Coordinates of C-alpha atoms and ligand atoms in Angstrom, one line a residue:
M1473 CA -23.1 -10.6 -12.1
K1474 CA -24.0 -8.5 -9.1
N1475 CA -21.2 -6.5 -7.9
H1476 CA -22.6 -4.7 -4.9
I1477 CA -23.4 -5.4 -1.3
F1478 CA -26.0 -4.3 1.2
I1479 CA -25.3 -3.6 4.8
K1480 CA -28.4 -2.8 6.9
N1481 CA -27.3 -3.4 10.4
K1482 CA -24.5 -2.4 12.7
I1483 CA -22.2 -5.2 13.8
N1484 CA -23.0 -6.7 17.2
N1485 CA -20.2 -6.8 19.9
F1486 CA -17.4 -9.3 19.2
N1487 CA -14.3 -10.6 21.0
E1488 CA -12.1 -12.3 18.5
K1489 CA -8.6 -13.1 17.3
I1490 CA -8.2 -12.6 13.5
K1491 CA -5.5 -12.6 10.8
V1492 CA -5.7 -10.1 8.0
S1493 CA -4.2 -10.4 4.5
S1494 CA -0.4 -10.6 4.0
D1495 CA 1.4 -7.3 3.3
K1496 CA 1.1 -6.1 -0.2
S1497 CA 4.2 -4.0 -0.3
I1498 CA 6.4 -6.7 0.9
S1499 CA 4.7 -9.4 -1.3
I1500 CA 5.4 -7.3 -4.4
R1501 CA 9.0 -6.6 -3.3
S1502 CA 9.7 -10.2 -2.5
I1503 CA 8.6 -11.4 -5.9
L1504 CA 10.6 -8.7 -7.7
L1505 CA 13.8 -9.3 -5.7
A1506 CA 13.4 -13.1 -6.0
S1507 CA 13.3 -12.6 -9.8
Q1508 CA 16.7 -10.9 -9.6
S1509 CA 18.4 -13.4 -7.2
V1510 CA 20.4 -16.4 -8.2
G1511 CA 18.5 -19.7 -7.5
I1512 CA 15.1 -20.6 -6.3
S1513 CA 13.5 -18.3 -3.7
K1514 CA 10.7 -19.6 -1.5
I1515 CA 8.0 -17.2 -0.4
S1516 CA 5.3 -18.3 2.0
N1517 CA 2.1 -16.4 2.9
L1518 CA 2.3 -14.4 -0.2
L1519 CA -0.8 -12.2 -0.6
E1520 CA -2.9 -13.6 -3.4
S1521 CA -4.5 -10.4 -4.5
E1522 CA -4.8 -8.9 -7.9
D1523 CA -1.9 -6.5 -7.5
V1524 CA 0.4 -9.4 -6.4
L1525 CA -0.9 -11.9 -9.0
N1526 CA -0.1 -9.2 -11.7
T1527 CA 3.4 -9.1 -10.3
L1528 CA 3.7 -12.8 -10.8
K1529 CA 2.3 -12.6 -14.3
T1530 CA 4.8 -9.8 -14.9
I1531 CA 7.9 -11.8 -14.0
K1532 CA 6.5 -14.7 -16.0
K1533 CA 6.2 -12.5 -19.1
L1534 CA 9.7 -11.5 -18.5
G1535 CA 10.9 -15.1 -18.7
I1536 CA 11.1 -15.9 -14.9
N1537 CA 9.5 -19.2 -14.0
Y1538 CA 7.6 -19.8 -10.8
Y1539 CA 5.4 -22.6 -9.2
K1540 CA 3.3 -22.9 -6.2
K1541 CA 3.8 -26.0 -4.1
R1542 CA 2.1 -26.4 -0.6
N1543 CA 1.4 -22.8 -0.2
I1544 CA 4.9 -21.7 -1.1
Y1545 CA 5.7 -19.8 -4.2
N1546 CA 9.1 -21.0 -5.7
I1547 CA 10.6 -18.3 -8.0
E1548 CA 13.5 -19.2 -10.1
G1549 CA 15.9 -16.2 -10.6
Y1550 CA 18.9 -15.9 -12.9
G1551 CA 20.5 -12.9 -11.2
L1552 CA 20.3 -9.2 -12.0
N1553 CA 18.6 -8.5 -15.3
G1554 CA 18.3 -12.2 -15.8
F1555 CA 15.1 -11.8 -17.9
N1556 CA 14.4 -13.6 -21.1
I1557 CA 12.2 -11.3 -23.0
K1558 CA 10.2 -11.9 -26.2
K1559 CA 9.7 -9.3 -28.9
K1560 CA 6.7 -6.9 -28.3
T1561 CA 6.2 -7.8 -24.7
I1562 CA 3.3 -5.9 -23.1
I1563 CA 3.1 -5.9 -19.3
N1564 CA -0.3 -5.2 -17.8
C1565 CA 0.1 -3.8 -14.2
G1566 CA -3.7 -3.7 -13.6
N1567 CA -4.4 -1.4 -10.6
S1568 CA -0.9 -1.5 -9.1
G1569 CA 1.1 1.7 -8.9
T1570 CA 3.8 -0.1 -6.9
L1571 CA 4.2 -2.9 -9.5
A1572 CA 4.3 -0.4 -12.4
R1573 CA 6.8 2.0 -10.7
L1574 CA 9.1 -0.7 -9.3
I1575 CA 9.3 -2.8 -12.4
L1576 CA 10.4 0.2 -14.4
G1577 CA 13.5 0.3 -12.3
L1578 CA 14.3 -3.3 -13.2
L1579 CA 13.8 -2.8 -16.9
V1580 CA 16.6 -0.2 -17.5
K1581 CA 18.8 -2.7 -19.1
T1582 CA 16.5 -5.0 -21.1
K1583 CA 17.5 -5.9 -24.6
K1584 CA 14.0 -5.5 -26.0
K1585 CA 11.4 -2.8 -25.9
I1586 CA 8.6 -3.3 -23.3
K1587 CA 5.2 -1.6 -23.1
L1588 CA 3.6 -1.1 -19.8
I1589 CA -0.1 -0.6 -19.5
G1590 CA -2.7 -0.5 -16.6
D1591 CA -6.4 -0.2 -15.8
K1592 CA -8.4 2.9 -15.9
S1593 CA -7.2 4.2 -12.5
L1594 CA -3.6 3.4 -13.0
S1595 CA -3.7 5.1 -16.5
K1596 CA -4.7 8.3 -14.8
R1597 CA -1.7 8.3 -12.4
D1598 CA 1.5 10.3 -12.8
F1599 CA 4.7 8.6 -13.8
S1600 CA 6.9 11.8 -14.2
R1601 CA 8.0 11.1 -10.6
V1602 CA 9.9 7.9 -11.8
I1603 CA 10.5 8.8 -15.5
K1604 CA 12.6 11.8 -14.4
P1605 CA 15.1 10.0 -12.2
L1606 CA 15.3 7.0 -14.5
R1607 CA 16.2 9.2 -17.5
M1608 CA 18.9 10.7 -15.4
F1609 CA 20.4 7.2 -15.1
G1610 CA 20.2 7.0 -18.9
A1611 CA 17.0 4.9 -19.3
N1612 CA 15.1 5.2 -22.7
I1613 CA 11.5 5.9 -21.9
K1614 CA 8.7 7.0 -24.1
S1615 CA 5.4 8.1 -22.7
Y1616 CA 2.7 10.6 -23.6
K1617 CA 2.0 13.2 -20.8
N1618 CA 4.0 11.0 -18.3
M1619 CA 1.2 8.5 -18.0
L1620 CA 0.7 4.9 -19.1
P1621 CA 1.2 3.4 -21.7
I1622 CA 4.9 3.7 -21.3
E1623 CA 7.6 2.2 -23.4
I1624 CA 11.1 1.3 -22.0
L1625 CA 14.1 0.0 -23.8
G1626 CA 17.2 -0.9 -21.9
S1627 CA 20.5 0.9 -22.2
D1628 CA 24.0 -0.3 -22.0
F1629 CA 25.2 3.1 -20.8
L1630 CA 23.7 3.5 -17.4
R1631 CA 25.5 5.9 -15.1
P1632 CA 25.1 6.3 -11.2
V1633 CA 23.1 9.3 -10.1
T1634 CA 22.6 11.3 -7.0
Y1635 CA 18.8 12.0 -6.6
N1636 CA 16.9 14.0 -4.1
E1637 CA 13.6 12.3 -3.7
K1638 CA 11.3 15.0 -2.2
I1639 CA 7.9 13.5 -2.4
G1640 CA 8.4 11.0 0.4
S1641 CA 7.3 8.3 -2.0
A1642 CA 8.4 4.7 -1.3
Q1643 CA 7.4 3.7 -4.9
V1644 CA 9.8 6.4 -6.4
K1645 CA 12.6 5.6 -3.8
S1646 CA 12.2 1.8 -4.6
C1647 CA 12.1 2.3 -8.4
I1648 CA 15.4 4.3 -8.1
I1649 CA 17.1 1.7 -5.8
L1650 CA 16.2 -1.2 -8.2
C1651 CA 17.5 0.8 -11.2
A1652 CA 20.7 1.4 -9.1
L1653 CA 21.2 -2.4 -8.8
N1654 CA 21.6 -2.5 -12.5
T1655 CA 23.9 0.5 -12.7
P1656 CA 27.6 0.4 -12.3
G1657 CA 29.2 2.5 -9.5
T1658 CA 27.5 4.0 -6.4
S1659 CA 24.1 5.8 -6.7
I1660 CA 23.0 7.9 -3.9
I1661 CA 19.3 8.8 -3.0
N1662 CA 18.5 11.5 -0.5
A1663 CA 15.0 10.3 0.2
E1664 CA 12.3 11.9 2.5
I1665 CA 11.2 9.3 5.0
S1666 CA 8.8 6.7 3.5
R1667 CA 8.2 3.0 4.0
N1668 CA 11.6 1.2 3.8
H1669 CA 10.8 -2.4 3.0
T1670 CA 13.0 -2.4 -0.1
E1671 CA 16.0 -1.3 1.8
L1672 CA 15.4 -3.8 4.6
M1673 CA 14.9 -6.7 2.2
L1674 CA 18.2 -5.7 0.4
K1675 CA 20.1 -5.6 3.7
F1676 CA 18.5 -9.0 4.7
L1677 CA 20.0 -10.3 1.3
K1678 CA 23.3 -8.8 2.3
Y1679 CA 23.3 -6.6 -0.8
P1680 CA 25.9 -3.6 -0.5
I1681 CA 23.4 -0.9 0.4
K1682 CA 24.1 1.7 3.2
I1683 CA 21.7 4.0 4.9
K1684 CA 22.8 7.2 6.7
K1685 CA 19.9 8.6 8.9
K1686 CA 19.9 12.3 8.5
K1687 CA 17.5 14.6 10.5
K1688 CA 14.9 14.8 7.9
F1689 CA 15.8 12.3 5.3
D1690 CA 17.6 9.1 4.7
Q1691 CA 20.8 9.1 2.6
I1692 CA 20.9 5.8 0.8
F1693 CA 24.0 4.5 -1.0
I1694 CA 23.7 1.6 -3.5
N1695 CA 26.5 -0.2 -5.1
G1696 CA 25.4 -1.5 -8.5
L1697 CA 25.9 -4.8 -10.2
H1698 CA 26.3 -7.2 -7.2
Q1699 CA 24.5 -10.5 -7.4
F1700 CA 22.6 -11.9 -4.5
K1701 CA 21.4 -15.5 -3.6
A1702 CA 17.8 -16.8 -3.6
F1703 CA 16.2 -16.5 -0.2
E1704 CA 13.2 -17.6 1.9
Y1705 CA 10.7 -15.2 3.2
D1706 CA 7.4 -15.5 5.1
V1707 CA 5.2 -12.5 4.5
P1708 CA 3.6 -10.9 7.6
G1709 CA 0.1 -9.3 7.8
D1710 CA -0.6 -5.9 6.3
I1711 CA -1.1 -3.0 8.7
S1712 CA -3.1 -1.3 6.0
S1713 CA -5.5 -4.1 5.9
A1714 CA -5.5 -4.3 9.6
S1715 CA -6.4 -0.6 9.9
F1716 CA -10.0 -1.2 9.0
F1717 CA -10.5 -3.8 11.7
I1718 CA -8.7 -1.5 14.2
V1719 CA -11.3 1.2 13.4
L1720 CA -14.2 -1.2 13.3
T1721 CA -13.4 -2.4 16.8
L1722 CA -12.8 1.2 18.2
L1723 CA -16.1 2.5 16.9
S1724 CA -18.2 -0.6 17.8
K1725 CA -19.6 -1.1 21.3
Q1726 CA -18.0 -3.5 23.9
S1727 CA -15.7 -5.3 21.5
Q1728 CA -12.2 -6.4 21.4
I1729 CA -9.9 -7.9 18.7
I1730 CA -6.4 -9.3 18.4
I1731 CA -5.0 -9.0 15.0
E1732 CA -2.1 -11.4 14.8
N1733 CA 1.3 -11.2 13.1
V1734 CA 1.1 -7.8 11.5
N1735 CA 4.1 -5.9 10.1
I1736 CA 4.7 -2.9 12.4
N1737 CA 7.6 -1.3 10.6
K1738 CA 7.8 2.3 12.0
S1739 CA 7.5 3.7 8.5
R1740 CA 4.0 2.2 8.4
L1741 CA 2.8 2.8 11.9
G1742 CA 1.2 6.3 11.5
I1743 CA -2.3 4.9 12.0
V1744 CA -1.4 3.6 15.6
S1745 CA 0.4 6.8 16.5
I1746 CA -2.5 9.0 15.3
L1747 CA -5.3 6.9 16.7
N1748 CA -3.4 6.6 20.1
K1749 CA -3.1 10.4 20.2
M1750 CA -6.8 10.4 19.8
G1751 CA -7.3 8.2 22.8
A1752 CA -7.6 4.8 21.0
G1753 CA -5.2 2.9 23.5
I1754 CA -4.0 0.4 20.8
Q1755 CA -1.4 -1.9 22.1
L1756 CA 1.3 -3.9 20.2
K1757 CA 2.2 -7.1 21.9
K1758 CA 4.7 -10.0 21.2
R1759 CA 6.9 -7.7 19.3
R1760 CA 9.6 -9.5 17.3
T1761 CA 12.0 -9.0 14.4
Y1762 CA 11.9 -11.0 11.3
N1763 CA 14.5 -10.4 8.5
G1764 CA 14.9 -6.8 9.6
E1765 CA 11.1 -6.1 9.8
E1766 CA 9.2 -5.6 13.1
I1767 CA 6.1 -7.8 13.7
A1768 CA 3.5 -7.8 16.5
D1769 CA 0.0 -8.7 17.4
I1770 CA -2.3 -5.7 17.6
Y1771 CA -4.8 -5.4 20.6
V1772 CA -7.8 -3.1 20.2
K1773 CA -10.8 -2.4 22.3
S1774 CA -13.9 -0.3 21.8
K1775 CA -13.5 3.3 22.8
R1776 CA -15.8 6.0 23.8
N1777 CA -14.5 9.6 24.3
L1778 CA -12.1 9.6 21.3
T1779 CA -10.7 13.2 21.0
A1780 CA -9.8 15.3 18.0
I1781 CA -6.2 15.5 16.7
N1782 CA -4.1 18.2 15.3
C1783 CA -2.2 15.7 13.1
P1784 CA 1.6 16.5 12.7
S1785 CA 2.3 16.2 9.0
K1786 CA 5.5 14.4 9.7
L1787 CA 3.2 11.3 10.2
N1788 CA 1.6 11.7 6.8
S1789 CA 3.9 9.3 4.9
S1790 CA 3.6 6.6 7.6
A1791 CA -0.2 6.6 7.4
I1792 CA -0.6 7.5 3.7
D1793 CA -3.0 4.7 2.8
E1794 CA -4.9 4.9 6.1
F1795 CA -6.2 8.6 6.2
L1796 CA -9.5 7.4 4.7
I1797 CA -10.3 5.2 7.7
I1798 CA -8.6 7.7 10.2
F1799 CA -11.0 10.4 9.0
L1800 CA -13.9 8.1 10.0
V1801 CA -12.5 8.1 13.6
A1802 CA -12.2 12.0 13.4
A1803 CA -15.8 12.1 12.4
K1804 CA -16.7 10.4 15.7
A1805 CA -14.2 12.2 17.8
K1806 CA -14.8 15.2 20.1
G1807 CA -13.6 18.4 18.6
I1808 CA -12.2 19.5 15.3
S1809 CA -9.5 17.4 13.8
R1810 CA -6.9 19.0 11.6
F1811 CA -4.8 17.4 8.9
K1812 CA -2.3 19.1 6.6
N1813 CA -0.4 18.6 3.3
L1814 CA -2.4 15.6 2.1
G1815 CA -2.0 16.3 -1.6
E1816 CA -0.5 13.0 -2.1
M1817 CA -3.9 11.3 -1.2
N1818 CA -5.3 12.6 -4.5
K1819 CA -2.5 10.8 -6.5
K1820 CA -3.6 7.2 -5.3
E1821 CA -5.9 4.6 -6.9
S1822 CA -8.6 7.4 -6.8
K1823 CA -8.6 11.0 -5.8
R1824 CA -8.9 10.0 -2.2
L1825 CA -8.9 13.4 -0.6
D1826 CA -11.7 14.7 -2.8
I1827 CA -13.6 11.4 -2.2
A1828 CA -13.0 11.4 1.6
I1829 CA -14.6 15.0 1.8
K1830 CA -17.6 13.9 -0.2
F1831 CA -18.0 10.9 1.9
L1832 CA -17.8 12.7 5.2
E1833 CA -20.3 15.3 4.0
L1834 CA -22.6 12.5 2.8
I1835 CA -22.7 11.2 6.4
G1836 CA -23.4 14.6 7.9
I1837 CA -19.9 15.7 8.9
K1838 CA -18.8 19.2 8.4
V1839 CA -15.5 19.5 6.7
E1840 CA -13.4 22.5 5.8
R1841 CA -10.8 22.4 3.1
F1842 CA -7.9 24.7 2.3
Q1843 CA -6.1 23.3 -0.6
N1844 CA -4.6 20.0 0.9
D1845 CA -5.4 20.7 4.5
I1846 CA -8.7 19.6 6.0
N1847 CA -10.6 20.2 9.3
I1848 CA -13.1 17.6 10.3
Y1849 CA -15.8 18.6 12.8
G1850 CA -16.3 15.5 14.9
R1851 CA -19.8 14.4 16.1
P1852 CA -19.3 11.8 18.9
N1853 CA -23.1 11.1 18.9
L1854 CA -23.4 10.6 15.2
I1855 CA -25.9 7.8 14.3
L1856 CA -27.1 7.3 10.8
S1857 CA -30.5 6.0 9.7
K1858 CA -30.9 7.1 6.1
N1859 CA -30.2 5.1 2.9
F1860 CA -26.7 5.6 1.4
E1861 CA -25.3 4.4 -1.9
I1862 CA -21.6 4.4 -2.6
K1863 CA -20.5 4.5 -6.2
N1864 CA -18.3 6.1 -8.8
F1865 CA -15.0 5.8 -6.7
L1866 CA -12.9 4.3 -9.5
K1867 CA -13.1 0.9 -7.9
D1868 CA -10.7 2.0 -5.1
H1869 CA -10.4 -0.9 -2.7
R1870 CA -9.8 1.4 0.3
V1871 CA -12.9 3.4 -0.4
F1872 CA -14.9 0.2 -0.5
F1873 CA -13.4 -0.9 2.8
L1874 CA -14.2 2.5 4.4
S1875 CA -17.8 2.4 3.3
C1876 CA -18.3 -1.1 4.9
I1877 CA -16.8 0.0 8.2
A1878 CA -18.9 3.2 8.2
A1879 CA -22.1 1.1 7.6
L1880 CA -21.2 -1.4 10.4
T1881 CA -20.4 1.2 13.0
L1882 CA -22.6 4.2 12.3
G1883 CA -25.9 2.5 11.1
G1884 CA -28.1 3.5 8.1
K1885 CA -28.9 1.3 5.1
W1886 CA -26.1 1.0 2.6
K1887 CA -25.7 -0.2 -0.9
I1888 CA -22.0 -0.3 -1.7
N1889 CA -20.9 -0.9 -5.3
D1890 CA -17.8 -2.4 -6.9
K1891 CA -17.4 -5.3 -4.4
D1892 CA -14.8 -6.9 -6.5
S1893 CA -12.3 -4.0 -5.7
I1894 CA -11.5 -6.0 -2.6
N1895 CA -9.4 -8.3 -4.8
T1896 CA -6.8 -5.6 -5.2
S1897 CA -5.4 -6.0 -1.7
F1898 CA -7.7 -8.0 0.7
P1899 CA -9.8 -10.8 -1.1
D1900 CA -10.9 -12.2 2.3
F1901 CA -12.1 -8.8 3.6
L1902 CA -15.9 -9.6 3.6
K1903 CA -15.4 -13.2 4.9
T1904 CA -13.3 -11.8 7.8
L1905 CA -16.0 -9.3 8.5
K1906 CA -18.7 -12.0 8.4
N1907 CA -16.7 -14.1 10.8
L1908 CA -17.0 -11.3 13.3
G1909 CA -20.7 -11.4 13.0
A1910 CA -21.3 -8.6 10.3
Q1911 CA -24.4 -9.2 8.2
I1912 CA -23.6 -8.4 4.7
N1913 CA -25.9 -9.4 1.8
Ligands
S3P2752 C1 3.6 1.7 -1.6 C2 3.9 3.1 -1.4 C3 2.9 4.1 -1.2 C4 1.5 3.5 -1.0 C5 1.2 2.3 -1.8 C6 2.2 1.3 -1.6 C7 4.7 0.8 -1.8 O1 2.8 4.9 -2.4 O2 0.5 4.5 -1.1 O3 -0.1 1.8 -1.5 O4 4.5 -0.4 -1.7 O5 5.8 1.3 -2.1 P1 3.8 6.2 -2.6 O6 5.2 5.6 -2.5 O7 3.5 6.7 -3.9 O8 3.4 7.2 -1.5

């Protein structure tokens, strides 16, 4: 079956209200925590993308039942480590780094050996960042070169740990928190700032977790072995998915958009801070709090005269999945934009920093790179007319989304491969674009 699309025209002006896909990080966490709660949790608006469906398949393999009734996922938990595991269980995490890293934290006490595998992209990613702290807790983990496949066998002799998480990775932090739930005593994580959905969800569940805000990091205290009750959760929209529509609107002519009901947790809001520093004028309206998370509608209008940014690297973690699309704005901004310390981008579903530079050069943008820092020479009048083909990007969903937005805002005739990568995080991406008037074949 054909797995590419063609875009041959820029999008015409639009003025619409849209919804984007539900938040992937919160969807995965809500399933994993429901699997550890006591009773039947009810999750509505769960993202039905491959990463999340793989999370559902995972808990099923671990003996947790769920069913979907009228758009609500009902997940039946038997408390902490209440898994029922068969011999020789293999869990396929597909493309999801979040699932693979978080589930390891929950498997530290299992009675049977479990093997974790993943797709080509996930099998190239580094797991030493979670293997190291889990071994400090006493987990039994086998892996070759700290990559998948990984085998884990639970231990009855877990001990609490104090761990300094220095990468600023929410996956690592969350993996350790989940492991600490199964560990007696108080574990402490001194964690560089990263998305905090796991902590907020545990607080909402009244789990004994305490967070002390330090100047540059969070000190998180987790008391292990407390049970928590099943819960209800309505998953909000994903700002990472919204980011592509924010930039589509900014770079189009005479258009505006309202993106409704998006999670605007401060630890995810880097894209708005960065683009507003570049003159985007994005507004957050109807701000409200839901189960500890902040939610809003995002208002964006087309903007000329965007200016370059010297991006403070303290914003990196809160925009880590959005830099690809932020770079497209830098390509159209006046002046030289500077971004620093973006090595983590190369540790994602594909080597995104390397790919971003190739992509920018392909569309005629000058880029300078010094290790993990890059300078992007903006061209406000950039218009494309050539043919472009985007391929060999390890089916990274966000590279596919970037390519579509570039095609629809800059012109040129584009063939973009690996269309099915959208299923990782945003299965309705192309449909949402078409509803705005995009011509996609
Ligand atoms: C995620 C954390 C981030 C992000 C990923 C989702 C999460 O990864 O890139 O898409 O849900 O915890 P890191 O924690 O490795 O930075």
